[in-house]
JSON list of C-alpha atoms in Angstrom, two decimals:
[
{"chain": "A", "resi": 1331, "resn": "UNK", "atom": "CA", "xyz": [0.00, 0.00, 0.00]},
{"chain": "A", "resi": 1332, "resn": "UNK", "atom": "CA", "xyz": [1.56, 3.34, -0.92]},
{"chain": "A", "resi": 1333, "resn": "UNK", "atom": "CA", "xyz": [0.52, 6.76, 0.84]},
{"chain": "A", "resi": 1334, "resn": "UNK", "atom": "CA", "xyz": [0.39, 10.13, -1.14]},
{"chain": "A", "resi": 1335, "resn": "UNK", "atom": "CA", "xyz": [0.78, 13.66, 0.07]},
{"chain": "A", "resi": 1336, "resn": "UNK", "atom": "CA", "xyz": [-2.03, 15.49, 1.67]},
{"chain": "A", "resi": 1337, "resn": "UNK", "atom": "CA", "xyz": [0.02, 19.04, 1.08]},
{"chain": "A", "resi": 1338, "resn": "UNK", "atom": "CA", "xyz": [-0.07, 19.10, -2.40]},
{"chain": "A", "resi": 1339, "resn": "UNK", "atom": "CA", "xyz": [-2.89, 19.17, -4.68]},
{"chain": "A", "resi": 1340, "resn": "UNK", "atom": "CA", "xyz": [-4.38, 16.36, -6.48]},
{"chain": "A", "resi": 1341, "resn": "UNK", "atom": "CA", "xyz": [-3.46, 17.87, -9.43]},
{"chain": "A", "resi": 1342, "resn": "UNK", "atom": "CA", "xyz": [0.03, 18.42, -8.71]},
{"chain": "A", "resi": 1343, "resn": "UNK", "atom": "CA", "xyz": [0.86, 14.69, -7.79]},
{"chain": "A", "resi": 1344, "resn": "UNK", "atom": "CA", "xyz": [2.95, 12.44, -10.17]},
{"chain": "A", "resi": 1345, "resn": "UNK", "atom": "CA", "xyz": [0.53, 11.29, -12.57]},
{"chain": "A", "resi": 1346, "resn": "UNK", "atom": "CA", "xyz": [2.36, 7.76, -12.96]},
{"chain": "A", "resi": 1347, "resn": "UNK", "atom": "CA", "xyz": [2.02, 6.84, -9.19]},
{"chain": "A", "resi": 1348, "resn": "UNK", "atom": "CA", "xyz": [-1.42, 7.17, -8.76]},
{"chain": "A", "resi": 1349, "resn": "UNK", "atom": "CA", "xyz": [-2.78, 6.24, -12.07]},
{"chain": "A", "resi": 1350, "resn": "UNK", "atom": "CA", "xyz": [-3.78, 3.06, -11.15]},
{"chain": "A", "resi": 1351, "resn": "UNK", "atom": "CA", "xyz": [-3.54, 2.80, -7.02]},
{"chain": "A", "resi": 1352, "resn": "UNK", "atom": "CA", "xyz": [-4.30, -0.72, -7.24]},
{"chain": "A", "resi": 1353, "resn": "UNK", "atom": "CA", "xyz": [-0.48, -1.40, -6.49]},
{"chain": "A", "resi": 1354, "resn": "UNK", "atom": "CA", "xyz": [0.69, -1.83, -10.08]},
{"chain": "A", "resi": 1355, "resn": "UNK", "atom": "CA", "xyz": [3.32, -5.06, -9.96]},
{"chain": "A", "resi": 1356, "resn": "UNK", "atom": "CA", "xyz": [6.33, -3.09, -11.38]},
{"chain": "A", "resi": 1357, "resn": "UNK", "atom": "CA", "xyz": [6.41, -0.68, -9.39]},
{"chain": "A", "resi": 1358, "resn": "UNK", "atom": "CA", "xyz": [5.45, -1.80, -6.07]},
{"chain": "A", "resi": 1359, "resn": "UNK", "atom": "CA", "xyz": [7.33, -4.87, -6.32]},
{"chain": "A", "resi": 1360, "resn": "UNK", "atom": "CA", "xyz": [10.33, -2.92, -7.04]},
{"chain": "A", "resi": 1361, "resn": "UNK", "atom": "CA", "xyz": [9.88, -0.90, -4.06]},
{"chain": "A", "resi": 1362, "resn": "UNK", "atom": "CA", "xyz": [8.56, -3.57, -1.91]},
{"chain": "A", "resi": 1363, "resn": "UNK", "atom": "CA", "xyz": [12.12, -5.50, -2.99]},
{"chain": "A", "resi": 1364, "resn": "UNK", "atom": "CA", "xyz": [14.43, -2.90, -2.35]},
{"chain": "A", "resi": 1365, "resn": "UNK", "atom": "CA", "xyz": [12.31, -2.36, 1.02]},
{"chain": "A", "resi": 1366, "resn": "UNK", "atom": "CA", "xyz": [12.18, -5.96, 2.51]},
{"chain": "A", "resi": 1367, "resn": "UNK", "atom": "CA", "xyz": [16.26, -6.22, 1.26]},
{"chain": "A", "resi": 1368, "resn": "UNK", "atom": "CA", "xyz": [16.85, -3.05, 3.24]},
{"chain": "A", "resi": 1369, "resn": "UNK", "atom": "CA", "xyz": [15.15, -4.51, 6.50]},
{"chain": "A", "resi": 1370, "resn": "UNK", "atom": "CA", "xyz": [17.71, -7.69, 5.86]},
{"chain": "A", "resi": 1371, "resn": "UNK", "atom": "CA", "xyz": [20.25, -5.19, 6.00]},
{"chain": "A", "resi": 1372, "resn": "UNK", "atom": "CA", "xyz": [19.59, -3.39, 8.81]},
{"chain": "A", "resi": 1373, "resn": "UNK", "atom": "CA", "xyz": [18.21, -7.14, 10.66]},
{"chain": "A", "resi": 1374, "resn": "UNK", "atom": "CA", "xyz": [21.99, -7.17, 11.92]},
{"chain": "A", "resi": 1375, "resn": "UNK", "atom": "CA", "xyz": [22.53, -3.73, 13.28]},
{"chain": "A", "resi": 1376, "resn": "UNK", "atom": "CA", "xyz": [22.16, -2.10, 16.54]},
{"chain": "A", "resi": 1377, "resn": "UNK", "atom": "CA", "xyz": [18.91, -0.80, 17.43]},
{"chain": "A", "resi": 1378, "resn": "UNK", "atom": "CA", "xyz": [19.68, 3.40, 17.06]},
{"chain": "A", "resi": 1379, "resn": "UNK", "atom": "CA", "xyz": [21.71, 3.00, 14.08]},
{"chain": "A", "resi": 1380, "resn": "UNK", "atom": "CA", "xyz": [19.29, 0.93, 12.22]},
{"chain": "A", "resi": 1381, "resn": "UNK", "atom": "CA", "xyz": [16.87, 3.53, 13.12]},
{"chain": "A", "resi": 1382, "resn": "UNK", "atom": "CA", "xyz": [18.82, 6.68, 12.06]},
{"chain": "A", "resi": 1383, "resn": "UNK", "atom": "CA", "xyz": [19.02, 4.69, 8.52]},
{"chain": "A", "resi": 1384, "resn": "UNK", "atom": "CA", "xyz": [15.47, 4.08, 8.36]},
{"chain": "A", "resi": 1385, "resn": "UNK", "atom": "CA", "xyz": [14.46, 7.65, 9.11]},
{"chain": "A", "resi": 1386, "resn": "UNK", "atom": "CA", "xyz": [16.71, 9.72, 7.58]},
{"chain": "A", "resi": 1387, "resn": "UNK", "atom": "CA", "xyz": [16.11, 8.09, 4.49]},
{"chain": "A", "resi": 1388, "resn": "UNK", "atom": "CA", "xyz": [12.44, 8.44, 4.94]},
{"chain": "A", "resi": 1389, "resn": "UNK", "atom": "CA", "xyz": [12.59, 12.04, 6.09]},
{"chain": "A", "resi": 1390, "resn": "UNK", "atom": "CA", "xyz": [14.34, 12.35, 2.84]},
{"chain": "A", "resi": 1391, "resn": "UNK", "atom": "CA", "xyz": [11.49, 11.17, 0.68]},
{"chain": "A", "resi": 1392, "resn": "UNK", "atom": "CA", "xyz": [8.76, 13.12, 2.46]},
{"chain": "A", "resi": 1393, "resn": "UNK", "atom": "CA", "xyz": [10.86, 16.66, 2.17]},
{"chain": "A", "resi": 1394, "resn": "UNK", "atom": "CA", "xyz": [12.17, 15.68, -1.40]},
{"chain": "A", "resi": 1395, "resn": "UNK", "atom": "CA", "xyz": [9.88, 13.67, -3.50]},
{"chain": "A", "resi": 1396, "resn": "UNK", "atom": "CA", "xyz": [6.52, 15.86, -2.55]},
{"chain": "A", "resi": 1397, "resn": "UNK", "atom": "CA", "xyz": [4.39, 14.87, -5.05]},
{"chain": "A", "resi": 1398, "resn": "UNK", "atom": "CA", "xyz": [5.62, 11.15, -5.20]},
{"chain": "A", "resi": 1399, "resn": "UNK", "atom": "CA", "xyz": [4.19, 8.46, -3.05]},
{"chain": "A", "resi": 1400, "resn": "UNK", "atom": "CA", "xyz": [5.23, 6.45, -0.61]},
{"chain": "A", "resi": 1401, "resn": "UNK", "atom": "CA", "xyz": [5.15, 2.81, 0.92]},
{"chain": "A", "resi": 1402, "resn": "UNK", "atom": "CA", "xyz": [2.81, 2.78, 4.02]},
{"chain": "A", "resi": 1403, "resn": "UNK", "atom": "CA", "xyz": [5.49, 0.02, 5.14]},
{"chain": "A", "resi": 1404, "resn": "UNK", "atom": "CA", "xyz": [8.34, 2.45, 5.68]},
{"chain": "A", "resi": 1405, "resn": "UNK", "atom": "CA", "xyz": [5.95, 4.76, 7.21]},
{"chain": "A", "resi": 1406, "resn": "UNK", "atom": "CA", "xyz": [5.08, 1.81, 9.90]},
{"chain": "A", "resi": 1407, "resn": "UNK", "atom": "CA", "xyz": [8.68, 0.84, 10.07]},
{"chain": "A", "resi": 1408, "resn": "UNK", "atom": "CA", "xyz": [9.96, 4.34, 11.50]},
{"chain": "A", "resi": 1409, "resn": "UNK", "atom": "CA", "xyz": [7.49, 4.87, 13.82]},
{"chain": "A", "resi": 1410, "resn": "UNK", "atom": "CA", "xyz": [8.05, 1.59, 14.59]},
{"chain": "A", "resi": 1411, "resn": "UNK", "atom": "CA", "xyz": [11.47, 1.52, 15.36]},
{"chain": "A", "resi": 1412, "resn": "UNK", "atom": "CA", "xyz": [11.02, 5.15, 16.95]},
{"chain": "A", "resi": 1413, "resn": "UNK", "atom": "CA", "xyz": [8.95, 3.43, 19.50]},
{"chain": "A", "resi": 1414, "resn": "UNK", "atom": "CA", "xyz": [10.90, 0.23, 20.52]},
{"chain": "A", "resi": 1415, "resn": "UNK", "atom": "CA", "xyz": [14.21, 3.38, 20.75]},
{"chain": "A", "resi": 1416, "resn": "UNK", "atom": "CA", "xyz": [11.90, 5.47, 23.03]},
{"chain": "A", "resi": 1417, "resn": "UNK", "atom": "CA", "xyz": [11.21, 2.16, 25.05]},
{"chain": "A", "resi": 1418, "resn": "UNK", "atom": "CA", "xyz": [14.80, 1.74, 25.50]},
{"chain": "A", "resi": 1419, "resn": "UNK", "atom": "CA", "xyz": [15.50, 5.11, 26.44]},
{"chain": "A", "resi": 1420, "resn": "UNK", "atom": "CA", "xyz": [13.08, 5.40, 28.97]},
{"chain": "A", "resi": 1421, "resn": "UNK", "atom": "CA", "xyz": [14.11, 2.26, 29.97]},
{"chain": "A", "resi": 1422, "resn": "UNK", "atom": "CA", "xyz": [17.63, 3.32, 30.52]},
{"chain": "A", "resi": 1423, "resn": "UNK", "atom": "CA", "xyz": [16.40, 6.23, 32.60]},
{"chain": "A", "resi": 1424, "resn": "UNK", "atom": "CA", "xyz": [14.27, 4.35, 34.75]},
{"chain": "A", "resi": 1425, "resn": "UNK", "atom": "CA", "xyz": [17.42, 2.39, 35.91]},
{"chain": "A", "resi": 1426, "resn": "UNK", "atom": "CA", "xyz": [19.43, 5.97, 36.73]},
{"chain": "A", "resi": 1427, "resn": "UNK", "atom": "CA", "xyz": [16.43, 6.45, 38.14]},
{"chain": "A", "resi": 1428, "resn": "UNK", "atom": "CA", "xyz": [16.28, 3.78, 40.48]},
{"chain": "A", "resi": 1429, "resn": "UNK", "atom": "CA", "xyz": [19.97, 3.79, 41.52]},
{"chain": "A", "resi": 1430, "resn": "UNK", "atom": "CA", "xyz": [20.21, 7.67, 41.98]},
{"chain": "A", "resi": 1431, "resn": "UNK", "atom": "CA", "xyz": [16.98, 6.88, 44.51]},
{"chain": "A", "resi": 1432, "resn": "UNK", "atom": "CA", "xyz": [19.07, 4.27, 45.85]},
{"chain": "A", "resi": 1433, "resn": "UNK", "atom": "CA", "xyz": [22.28, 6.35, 46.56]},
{"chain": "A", "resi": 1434, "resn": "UNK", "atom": "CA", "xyz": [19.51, 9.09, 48.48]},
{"chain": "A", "resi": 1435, "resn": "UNK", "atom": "CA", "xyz": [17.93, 6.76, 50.55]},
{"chain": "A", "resi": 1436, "resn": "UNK", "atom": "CA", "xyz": [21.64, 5.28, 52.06]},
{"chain": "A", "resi": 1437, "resn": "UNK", "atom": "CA", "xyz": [23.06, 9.01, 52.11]},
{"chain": "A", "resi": 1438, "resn": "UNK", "atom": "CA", "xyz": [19.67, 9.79, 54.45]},
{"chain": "A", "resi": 1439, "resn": "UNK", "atom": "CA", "xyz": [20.28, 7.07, 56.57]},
{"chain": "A", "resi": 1440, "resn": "UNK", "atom": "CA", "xyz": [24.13, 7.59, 56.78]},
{"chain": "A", "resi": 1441, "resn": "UNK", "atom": "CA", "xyz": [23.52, 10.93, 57.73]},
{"chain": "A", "resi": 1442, "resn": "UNK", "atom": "CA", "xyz": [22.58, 9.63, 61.10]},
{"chain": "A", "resi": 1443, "resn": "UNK", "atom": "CA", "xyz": [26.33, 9.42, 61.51]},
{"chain": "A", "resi": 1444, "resn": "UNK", "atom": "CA", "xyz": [27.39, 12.60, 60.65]},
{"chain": "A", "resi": 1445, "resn": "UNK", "atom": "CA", "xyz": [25.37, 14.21, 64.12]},
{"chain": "A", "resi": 1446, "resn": "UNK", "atom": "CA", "xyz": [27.34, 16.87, 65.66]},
{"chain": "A", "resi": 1447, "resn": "UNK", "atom": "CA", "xyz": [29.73, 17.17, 62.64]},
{"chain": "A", "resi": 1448, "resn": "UNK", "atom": "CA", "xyz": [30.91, 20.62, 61.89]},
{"chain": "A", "resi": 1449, "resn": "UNK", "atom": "CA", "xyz": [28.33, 23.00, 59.58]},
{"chain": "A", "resi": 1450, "resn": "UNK", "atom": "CA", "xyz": [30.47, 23.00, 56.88]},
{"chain": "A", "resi": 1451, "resn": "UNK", "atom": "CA", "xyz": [30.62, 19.03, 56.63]},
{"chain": "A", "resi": 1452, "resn": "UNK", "atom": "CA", "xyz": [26.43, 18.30, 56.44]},
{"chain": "A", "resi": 1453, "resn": "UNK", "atom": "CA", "xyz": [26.22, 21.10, 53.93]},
{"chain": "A", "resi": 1454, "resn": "UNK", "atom": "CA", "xyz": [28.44, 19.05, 51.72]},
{"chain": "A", "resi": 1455, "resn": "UNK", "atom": "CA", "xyz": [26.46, 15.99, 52.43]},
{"chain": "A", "resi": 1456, "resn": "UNK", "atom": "CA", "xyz": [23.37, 17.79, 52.18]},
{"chain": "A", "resi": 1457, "resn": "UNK", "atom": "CA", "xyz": [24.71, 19.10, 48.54]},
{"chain": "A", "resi": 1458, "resn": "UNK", "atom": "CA", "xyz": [24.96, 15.72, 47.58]},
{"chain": "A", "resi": 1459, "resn": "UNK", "atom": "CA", "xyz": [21.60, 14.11, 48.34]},
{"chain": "A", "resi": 1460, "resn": "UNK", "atom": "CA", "xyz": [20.34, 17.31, 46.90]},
{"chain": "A", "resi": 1461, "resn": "UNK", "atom": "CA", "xyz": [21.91, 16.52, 43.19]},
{"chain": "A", "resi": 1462, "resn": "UNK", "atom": "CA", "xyz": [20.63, 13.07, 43.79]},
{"chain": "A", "resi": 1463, "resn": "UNK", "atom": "CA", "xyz": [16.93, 14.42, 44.67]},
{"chain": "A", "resi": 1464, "resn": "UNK", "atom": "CA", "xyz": [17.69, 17.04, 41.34]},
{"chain": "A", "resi": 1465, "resn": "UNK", "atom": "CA", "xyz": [18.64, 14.19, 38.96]},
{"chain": "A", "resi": 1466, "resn": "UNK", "atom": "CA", "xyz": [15.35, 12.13, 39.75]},
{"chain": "A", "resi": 1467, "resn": "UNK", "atom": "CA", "xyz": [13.29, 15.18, 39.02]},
{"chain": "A", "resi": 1468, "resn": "UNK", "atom": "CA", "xyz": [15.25, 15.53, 35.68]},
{"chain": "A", "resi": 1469, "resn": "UNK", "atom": "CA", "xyz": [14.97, 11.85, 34.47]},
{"chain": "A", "resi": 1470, "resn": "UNK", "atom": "CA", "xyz": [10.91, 12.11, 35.89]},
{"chain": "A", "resi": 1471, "resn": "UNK", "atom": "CA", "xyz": [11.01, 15.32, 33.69]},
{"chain": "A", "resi": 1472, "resn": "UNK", "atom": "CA", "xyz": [12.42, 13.43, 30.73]},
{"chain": "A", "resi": 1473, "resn": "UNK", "atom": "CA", "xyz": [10.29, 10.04, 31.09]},
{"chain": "A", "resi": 1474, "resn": "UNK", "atom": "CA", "xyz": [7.24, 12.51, 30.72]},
{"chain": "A", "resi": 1475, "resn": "UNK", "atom": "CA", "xyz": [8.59, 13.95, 27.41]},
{"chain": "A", "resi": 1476, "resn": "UNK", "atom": "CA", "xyz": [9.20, 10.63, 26.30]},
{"chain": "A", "resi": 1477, "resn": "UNK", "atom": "CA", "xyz": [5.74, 8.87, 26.65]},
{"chain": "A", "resi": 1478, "resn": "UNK", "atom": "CA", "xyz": [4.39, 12.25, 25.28]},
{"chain": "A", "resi": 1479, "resn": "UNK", "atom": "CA", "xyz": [6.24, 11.69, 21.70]},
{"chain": "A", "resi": 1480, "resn": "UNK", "atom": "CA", "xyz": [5.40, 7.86, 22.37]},
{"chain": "A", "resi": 1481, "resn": "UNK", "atom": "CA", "xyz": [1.79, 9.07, 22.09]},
{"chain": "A", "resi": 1482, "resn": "UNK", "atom": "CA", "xyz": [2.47, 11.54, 19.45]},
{"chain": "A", "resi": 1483, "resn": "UNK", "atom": "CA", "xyz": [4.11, 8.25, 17.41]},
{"chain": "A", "resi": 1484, "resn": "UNK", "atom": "CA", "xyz": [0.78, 6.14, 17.96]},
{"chain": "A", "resi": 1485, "resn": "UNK", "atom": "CA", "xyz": [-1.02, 9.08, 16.60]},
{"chain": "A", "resi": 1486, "resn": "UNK", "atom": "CA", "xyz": [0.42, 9.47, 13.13]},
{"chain": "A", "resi": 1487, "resn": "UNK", "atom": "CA", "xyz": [0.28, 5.88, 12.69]},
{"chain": "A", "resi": 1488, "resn": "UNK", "atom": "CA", "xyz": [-2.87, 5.67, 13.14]},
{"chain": "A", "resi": 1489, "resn": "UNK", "atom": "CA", "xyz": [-3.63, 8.52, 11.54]},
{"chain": "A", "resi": 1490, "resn": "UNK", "atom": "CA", "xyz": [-2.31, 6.72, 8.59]},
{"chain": "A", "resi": 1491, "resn": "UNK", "atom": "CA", "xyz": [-3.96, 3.65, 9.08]},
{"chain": "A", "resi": 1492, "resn": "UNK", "atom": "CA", "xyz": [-7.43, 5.68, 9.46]},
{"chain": "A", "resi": 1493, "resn": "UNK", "atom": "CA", "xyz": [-6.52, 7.04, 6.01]},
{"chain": "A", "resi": 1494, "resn": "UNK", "atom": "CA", "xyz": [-5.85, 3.40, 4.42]},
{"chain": "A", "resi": 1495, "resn": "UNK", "atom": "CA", "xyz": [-9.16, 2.22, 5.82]},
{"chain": "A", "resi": 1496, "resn": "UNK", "atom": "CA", "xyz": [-11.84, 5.18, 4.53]},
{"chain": "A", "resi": 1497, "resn": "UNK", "atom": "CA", "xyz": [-9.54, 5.83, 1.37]},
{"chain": "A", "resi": 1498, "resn": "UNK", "atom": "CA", "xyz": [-11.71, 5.38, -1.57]},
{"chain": "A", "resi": 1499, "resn": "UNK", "atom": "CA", "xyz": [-8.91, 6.01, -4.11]},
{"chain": "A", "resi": 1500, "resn": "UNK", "atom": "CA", "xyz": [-5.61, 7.19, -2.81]},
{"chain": "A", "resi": 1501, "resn": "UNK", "atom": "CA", "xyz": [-4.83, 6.99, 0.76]},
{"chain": "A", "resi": 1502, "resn": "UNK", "atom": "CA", "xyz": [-3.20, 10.62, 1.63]},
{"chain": "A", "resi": 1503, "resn": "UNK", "atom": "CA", "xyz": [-1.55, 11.71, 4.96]},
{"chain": "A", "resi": 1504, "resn": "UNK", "atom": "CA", "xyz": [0.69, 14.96, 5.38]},
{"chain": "A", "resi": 1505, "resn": "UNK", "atom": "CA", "xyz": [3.92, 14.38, 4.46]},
{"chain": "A", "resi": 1506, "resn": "UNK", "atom": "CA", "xyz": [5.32, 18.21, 6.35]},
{"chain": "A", "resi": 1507, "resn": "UNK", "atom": "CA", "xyz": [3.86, 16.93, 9.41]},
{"chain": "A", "resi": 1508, "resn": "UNK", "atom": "CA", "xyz": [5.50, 14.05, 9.49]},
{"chain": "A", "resi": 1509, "resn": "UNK", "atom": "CA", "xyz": [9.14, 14.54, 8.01]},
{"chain": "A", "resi": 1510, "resn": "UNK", "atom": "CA", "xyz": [8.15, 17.35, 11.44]},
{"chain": "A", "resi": 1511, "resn": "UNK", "atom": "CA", "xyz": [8.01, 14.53, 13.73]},
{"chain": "A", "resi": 1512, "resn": "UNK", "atom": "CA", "xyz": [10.89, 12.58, 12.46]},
{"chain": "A", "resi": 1513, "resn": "UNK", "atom": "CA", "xyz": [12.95, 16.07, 12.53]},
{"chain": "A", "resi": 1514, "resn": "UNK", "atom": "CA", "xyz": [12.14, 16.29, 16.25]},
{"chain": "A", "resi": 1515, "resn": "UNK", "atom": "CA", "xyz": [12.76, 12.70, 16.66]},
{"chain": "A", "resi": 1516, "resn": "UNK", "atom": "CA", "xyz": [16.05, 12.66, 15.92]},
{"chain": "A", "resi": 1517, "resn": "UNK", "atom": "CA", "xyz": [17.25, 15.72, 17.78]},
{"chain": "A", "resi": 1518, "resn": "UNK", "atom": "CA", "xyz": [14.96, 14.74, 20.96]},
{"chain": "A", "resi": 1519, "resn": "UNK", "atom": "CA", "xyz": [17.21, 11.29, 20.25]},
{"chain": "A", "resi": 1520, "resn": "UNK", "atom": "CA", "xyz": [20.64, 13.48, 20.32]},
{"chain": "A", "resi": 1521, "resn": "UNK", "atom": "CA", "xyz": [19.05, 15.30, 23.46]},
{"chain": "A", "resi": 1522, "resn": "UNK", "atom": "CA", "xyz": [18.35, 12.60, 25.52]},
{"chain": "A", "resi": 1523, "resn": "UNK", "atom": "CA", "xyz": [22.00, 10.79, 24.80]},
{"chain": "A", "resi": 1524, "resn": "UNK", "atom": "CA", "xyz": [23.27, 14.27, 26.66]},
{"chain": "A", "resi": 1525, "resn": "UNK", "atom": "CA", "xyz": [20.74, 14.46, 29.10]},
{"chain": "A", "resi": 1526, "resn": "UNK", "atom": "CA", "xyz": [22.01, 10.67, 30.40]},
{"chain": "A", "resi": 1527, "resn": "UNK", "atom": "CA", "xyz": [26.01, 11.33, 30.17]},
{"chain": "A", "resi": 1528, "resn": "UNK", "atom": "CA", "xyz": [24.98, 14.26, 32.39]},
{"chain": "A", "resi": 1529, "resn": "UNK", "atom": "CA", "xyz": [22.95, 12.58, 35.00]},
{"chain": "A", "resi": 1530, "resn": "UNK", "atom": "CA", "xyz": [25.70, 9.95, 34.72]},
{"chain": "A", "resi": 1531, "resn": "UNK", "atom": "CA", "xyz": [28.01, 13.21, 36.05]},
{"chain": "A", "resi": 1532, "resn": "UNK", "atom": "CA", "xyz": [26.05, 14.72, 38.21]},
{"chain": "A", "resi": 1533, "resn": "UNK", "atom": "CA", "xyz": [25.63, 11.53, 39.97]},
{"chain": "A", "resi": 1534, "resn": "UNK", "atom": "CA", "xyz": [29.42, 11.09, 40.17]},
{"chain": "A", "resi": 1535, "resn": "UNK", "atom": "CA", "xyz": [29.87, 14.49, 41.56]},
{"chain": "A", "resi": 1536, "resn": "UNK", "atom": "CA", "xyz": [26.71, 13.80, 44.41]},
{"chain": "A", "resi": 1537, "resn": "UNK", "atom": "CA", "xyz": [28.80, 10.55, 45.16]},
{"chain": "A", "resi": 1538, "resn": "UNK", "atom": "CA", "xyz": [32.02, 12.65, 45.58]},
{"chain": "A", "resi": 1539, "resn": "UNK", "atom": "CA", "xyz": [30.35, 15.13, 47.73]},
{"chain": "A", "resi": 1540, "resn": "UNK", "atom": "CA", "xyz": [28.81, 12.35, 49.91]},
{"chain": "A", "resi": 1541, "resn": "UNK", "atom": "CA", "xyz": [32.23, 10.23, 50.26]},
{"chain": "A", "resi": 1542, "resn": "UNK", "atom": "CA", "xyz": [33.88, 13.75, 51.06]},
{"chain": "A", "resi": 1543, "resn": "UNK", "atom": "CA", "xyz": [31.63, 14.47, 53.87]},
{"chain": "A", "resi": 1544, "resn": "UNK", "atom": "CA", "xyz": [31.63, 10.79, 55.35]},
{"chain": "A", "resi": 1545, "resn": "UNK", "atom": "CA", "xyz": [35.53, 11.38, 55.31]},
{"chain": "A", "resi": 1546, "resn": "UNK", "atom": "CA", "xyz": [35.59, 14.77, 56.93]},
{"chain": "A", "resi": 1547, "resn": "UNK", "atom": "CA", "xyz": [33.13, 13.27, 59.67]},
{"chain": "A", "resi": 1548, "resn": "UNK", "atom": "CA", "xyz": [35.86, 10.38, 60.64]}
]
């Protein structure tokens, strides 16, 4: 099944793609080969690399080829994979979450210890926890903008599944708003790599700050 563009006027579309949408043998089997030989490809490759192949090429196509259209299958394989890398983010997140929770709940109940320890030795402990307490509100923060563009994903597929299904002739979806999506995508992907090597830091420094107090206190 191949999707055309909703932006650009009926009369402004390739005339040999949607001639006969009936899925003409030539050319969707051509497509359909080069399609199912790319997904043996990229069978063997890490899960954000495959998915920086699959849409950049697609985001490609839907800024570049306008009035051409394209397989629903590639559609359904980006937001696809976009989903399963959101999983994993979050997933990865979740775990920071859990041991920078972990790290707060010992410092609290080491800082039993530190009673009657100099002012300037529980304000460093203090600063700790309190970069462990800030790093869970960043990662709860981040897990909220995640299953918000997990929803946003569901939504354009869907909507282009909608489109298949009451399509009397050409199925159409928007092709800006979704080369959009895949634009913000991929830089919320770059953003969230950053975001984690700097939680990753910040908890390093909390632990320094706690093991620097627990020494003072000794």
């Amino acid at each position: 099944m191949r999707l055309c563009n909703a932006d650009v006027d009926e009369a402004e579309r390739n005339p040999s793609q949607f001639e006969d949408f009936d899925e003409p043998e030539d050319d969707e089997g051509s497509s359909k080969s080069f399609f199912d030989l790319r997904q043996r490809t990229l069978s063997g490759m890490d899960l954000m690399p495959a998915f920086r192949v699959v849409v950049l090429g697609l985001a490609r196509k839907l800024k570049n080829n306008t009035k051409d259209s394209i397989l629903y299958s590639e559609v359904e394989d980006a937001l696809g994979r976009y989903f399963r890398v959101l999983d994993s983010d979050m997933q990865r997140f979740a775990n920071l979450h859990e041991i920078l929770r972990d790290a707060a709940d010992k410092a609290g109940a080491a800082g039993t210890s530190l009673v009657g320890s100099p002012p300037a030795v529980l304000a460093i402990h203090n600063a700790g926890i309190g970069l462990l307490h800030e790093g869970m509100r960043e990662i709860a923060v981040v897990l909220l903008a995640c299953g918000e563009m997990q929803r946003q994903c569901l939504d354009l597929k869907l909507d282009a599944q909608r489109s298949i299904a009451s399509a009397s002739s050409a199925p159409h979806i928007s092709y800006s708003k979704y080369a959009d999506f895949l634009d913000e995508a991929m830089a919320l992907c770059d953003q969230l790599r950053r975001k984690h090597e700097e939680l990753q830091q910040q908890r390093i420094r909390a632990m320094a700050k706690l093991t620097e107090a627990k020494l003072a206190a000794v």
